[in-house]
Each structure stands twice: as structure tokens, then as C-alpha cells.
Amino acid sequence: DAGVIQSPRHEVTEMGQEVTLRCKPISGHDYLFWYRQTMMRGLELLIYFNNNVPIDDSGMPEDRFSAKMPNASFSTLKIQPSEPRDSAVYFCASSLRGNSNQPQHFGDGTRLSIL
Amino acid sequence: DAKTTQPNSMESNEEEPVHLPCNHSTISGTDYIHWYRQLPSQGPEYVIHGLTSNVNNRMASLAIAEDRKSSTLILHRATLRDAAVYYCILRANFGNEKLTFGTGTRLTIIP
């Protein structure tokens, strides 16, 4: 079975550039989550969607970050303009439902470096 | 979210059982106990979850204290591939889609 697919796996770009991270959830899953992992802050939830609709974006750091889910099989996380402090590993996860009996399935992440 | 406390790190010998503890003294009656692990350079991976009774699956066992204030993840026979950071997470039964990760326990397996 195909798991959650993220692209690119690695991204290196200069400060000020726009960065777009992509995620394909597991087919049939109706929840999608974006997380960020840094040494300082650990793993933190940025935003999640239910049936393509954003439900909670309280973890999004600031207006430079935006996320969309145009359809059930694709989501993007965009940073514009990017800053060095955005350097982190970004994970996408999906689940069948949001209740506590359904595990979240994570992709392998995008390692983002902003120079 | 109720908080969990785990040791920062543990070591175990290969092919030995491993008991990873988690304290959650403020757990509420509707909180499920979930365990995830994160192998190097990978995303977190679901391991197991339970509410009150002990649980077993192909990866591990979860032993839950009678008062539910603590739990233990048991790897019955550790292999080198079990070296990872293990996270113990509480999730409310309803309306809680979020996973709140703590710092977890870094498990080292000694060959």
C-alpha cells in the first residue's frame, strides 16, 4: 500500500524565496495534518484539514505560511518569503477519521534548509 | 491536553525485552494512551494504543496501570531496528484530532 507521499525530500533555498512543500495523503483518508520538527521545539502541529477544509490553523507560525488542500489527494504548504528560522523537517500525515482510535500515518518528511 | 512524562533515554541489549515507561498522572477518563515511534530520518510511526486493558499487536504490548496513571510499552525482543525515539501521547476520545508530541524516550539498542 502506498503511504503518505511528500515531495521534495530535501529543499535548499535562499532566504526570501518562495517554498512549496507537497503532500499526497493515503487514498480514502479524510484528515490531513502538517507538522514541523526542529531541535528546539520538537514536533508541532501546524494545521489540519477535514475533507479538504482547514479546521485548525492555530499552529501556523505567521502569515508567511499558508496551506491548501484543493482536493482529497493533494495538499501544499507554502512559505513566502522564507527565512532561515523556517529551516526544519516538515511532515505530512493523514488518517481515516480524527478520533482517537485512528492512527495518523506520516510521510518521510521534507527537510528544508533556508540559507 | 494532559501531560506525559518519559525518561529522556534508555539503553537495552539486542534480543532482550524492553520496557518503556510513561507517567500520565493527570489522565482523564476518556483519554486514550497512544504510542508512536520515530526511526532516524523517518516520520513518526504508530505503534499501539489502549484505554484501560492491556493491548497486544505485532509490534509491541501496552501495559496500563489499574489507576491509568502510568503505562509501559513493551518490546518483547528488541532488535537494532527498534532504535528510535518513542513518544507516549494522550488523546481525548472525542473531538481531539491533534497529536501533541513531547520529547519522548530515545531508545538505544546495544548489539
XYZ file of C-alpha atoms in Angstrom:
226
model
C 0.000 0.000 0.000
C 1.231 3.467 -0.805
C 1.793 5.543 2.266
C 1.778 9.303 2.613
C 3.994 10.751 -0.093
C 5.838 14.013 0.381
C 7.930 15.969 -2.071
C 10.571 17.118 -2.305
C 12.541 15.110 0.249
C 15.104 17.866 0.545
C 14.929 21.534 -0.321
C 17.674 24.102 -0.045
C 16.875 27.662 -0.980
C 17.888 31.183 -0.205
C 16.166 33.487 2.196
C 13.304 35.384 0.634
C 12.410 32.707 -1.884
C 9.030 31.029 -2.020
C 8.970 27.401 -0.898
C 6.215 24.918 -1.687
C 6.002 21.561 0.036
C 3.672 18.895 -1.330
C 1.772 16.009 0.187
C -0.318 13.165 -1.173
C -2.311 11.504 1.629
C -3.304 7.860 1.749
C -6.284 7.262 -0.524
C -9.556 7.315 1.386
C -8.204 9.234 4.349
C -10.233 12.298 5.165
C -7.934 14.037 7.639
C -4.631 15.626 6.676
C -2.099 17.153 9.051
C 1.027 19.270 8.600
C 3.711 19.107 11.320
C 7.083 20.751 11.735
C 10.046 19.309 13.640
C 13.006 21.270 14.963
C 15.605 20.521 17.602
C 14.388 23.409 19.737
C 10.621 22.881 19.565
C 10.282 19.198 18.710
C 7.290 18.055 16.674
C 4.476 20.572 16.484
C 1.210 20.612 14.578
C 0.828 23.482 12.141
C -2.590 22.905 10.567
C -5.027 20.142 9.787
C -7.820 19.580 7.275
C -11.003 17.519 7.322
C -12.492 16.697 3.931
C -10.251 19.322 2.328
C -11.423 22.087 4.693
C -8.942 23.681 7.127
C -10.137 23.028 10.665
C -7.411 24.391 12.909
C -4.519 26.557 11.766
C -3.576 27.864 15.195
C -0.139 26.298 14.892
C 0.797 28.173 11.739
C 3.653 30.449 12.800
C 2.713 33.582 10.887
C 1.221 34.959 7.714
C 4.184 33.835 5.682
C 2.853 30.298 5.986
C -0.193 29.091 4.076
C -1.650 25.663 3.391
C -4.196 24.478 0.869
C -5.947 21.257 0.036
C -7.565 21.651 -3.387
C -8.718 18.032 -3.474
C -8.687 14.870 -1.419
C -5.403 13.648 -2.851
C -3.183 16.706 -2.647
C -2.098 19.382 -0.219
C 0.544 22.097 -0.235
C 2.319 24.059 2.462
C 3.766 27.307 1.193
C 6.231 29.683 2.818
C 6.594 33.113 1.263
C 9.000 34.736 1.885
C 11.157 32.094 3.528
C 13.524 32.867 6.414
C 16.433 30.896 7.921
C 14.362 30.169 11.044
C 11.943 28.192 8.878
C 14.616 25.536 8.446
C 13.124 22.291 9.774
C 11.720 18.941 8.752
C 8.105 19.229 7.670
C 5.885 16.182 7.944
C 2.514 15.475 6.430
C 0.200 12.869 7.966
C -3.237 11.524 7.183
C -5.865 9.482 8.992
C -9.210 7.900 8.291
C -11.010 9.916 10.937
C -9.920 12.316 13.590
C -10.992 10.358 16.620
C -8.510 8.800 18.964
C -8.942 5.278 17.615
C -7.492 6.076 14.242
C -3.718 6.307 13.958
C -2.085 9.014 11.936
C 0.168 7.861 9.108
C 3.186 10.043 8.457
C 5.251 10.650 5.378
C 9.033 10.669 5.458
C 9.128 14.454 5.578
C 10.729 17.296 3.678
C 13.990 18.568 5.081
C 14.016 22.304 4.402
C 17.118 24.457 4.666
C 16.860 28.215 4.197
C 20.230 29.866 3.686
C -4.028 18.181 26.799
C -2.958 16.058 29.745
C 0.789 15.764 30.016
C 3.002 12.688 29.857
C 6.444 12.179 31.385
C 9.021 9.835 29.891
C 12.712 9.224 30.549
C 14.900 11.066 28.070
C 16.858 7.983 27.089
C 17.165 4.260 27.658
C 19.500 1.522 26.538
C 18.798 -2.128 26.015
C 20.657 -5.146 24.734
C 19.685 -6.683 21.450
C 17.244 -9.602 21.710
C 16.268 -8.597 25.245
C 12.823 -7.290 26.248
C 12.475 -3.532 26.643
C 10.070 -1.767 28.988
C 9.490 1.894 28.174
C 7.643 3.729 30.961
C 5.259 6.672 30.717
C 3.652 8.605 33.535
C 0.366 10.426 32.966
C -0.994 11.230 36.406
C -3.480 13.835 35.102
C -5.100 11.488 32.592
C -8.858 11.868 32.282
C -11.354 9.045 31.993
C -11.800 9.479 28.259
C -8.124 9.780 27.300
C -6.596 7.056 25.179
C -2.892 6.266 25.565
C -1.078 6.207 22.237
C 2.494 5.295 21.403
C 4.377 6.372 18.318
C 8.000 5.930 17.436
C 10.305 7.794 15.110
C 13.185 5.986 13.470
C 16.139 8.044 12.260
C 15.330 10.166 9.210
C 11.723 8.986 9.100
C 8.350 10.282 10.118
C 6.655 9.072 13.298
C 5.087 5.638 13.120
C 2.061 4.429 15.067
C 2.890 1.604 17.474
C -0.105 0.865 19.687
C -2.880 2.435 21.747
C -5.200 1.499 24.585
C -7.743 2.804 27.077
C -7.857 0.556 30.143
C -6.967 -3.006 29.243
C -3.559 -4.242 28.201
C -3.153 -4.442 24.433
C -1.001 -6.547 22.139
C -0.199 -6.240 18.468
C 2.520 -7.463 16.154
C 4.850 -4.635 17.123
C 4.522 -4.388 20.884
C 2.422 -4.727 24.020
C 0.944 -1.956 26.110
C 0.517 -2.483 29.815
C -1.744 0.060 31.516
C -1.747 0.503 35.290
C -5.010 -0.141 37.066
C -5.348 3.539 38.064
C -4.300 4.532 34.487
C -1.747 6.997 35.829
C 1.071 5.180 34.088
C 1.681 2.771 31.252
C 4.526 0.721 29.822
C 5.332 -0.061 26.230
C 6.908 -3.486 25.951
C 9.076 -4.595 23.062
C 9.385 -8.317 23.616
C 12.654 -8.866 21.812
C 14.474 -5.728 20.776
C 16.343 -5.617 17.502
C 18.670 -2.958 16.151
C 15.784 -1.721 14.021
C 13.891 -0.774 17.182
C 16.351 2.020 17.923
C 14.156 5.117 17.778
C 12.522 7.879 19.786
C 9.342 6.588 21.419
C 6.518 9.005 22.185
C 3.713 8.421 24.674
C 0.702 10.629 23.850
C -2.730 11.090 25.417
C -5.705 11.688 23.126
C -9.212 12.518 24.243
C -11.817 10.163 22.890
C -13.882 12.787 21.138
C -13.063 15.906 19.210
C -9.336 15.600 19.523
C -7.725 15.126 16.179
C -4.396 16.514 17.273
C -1.306 14.640 18.347
C 0.752 16.592 20.876
C 4.272 15.208 20.919
C 6.530 15.565 23.935
C 10.250 14.902 23.903
C 9.913 11.121 24.036
C 12.432 8.455 25.043
C 15.432 7.823 22.840
C 15.992 4.058 22.837
C 19.449 2.764 22.012
C 19.900 -0.922 21.256
C 23.282 -2.395 22.099
C 24.392 -5.219 19.795
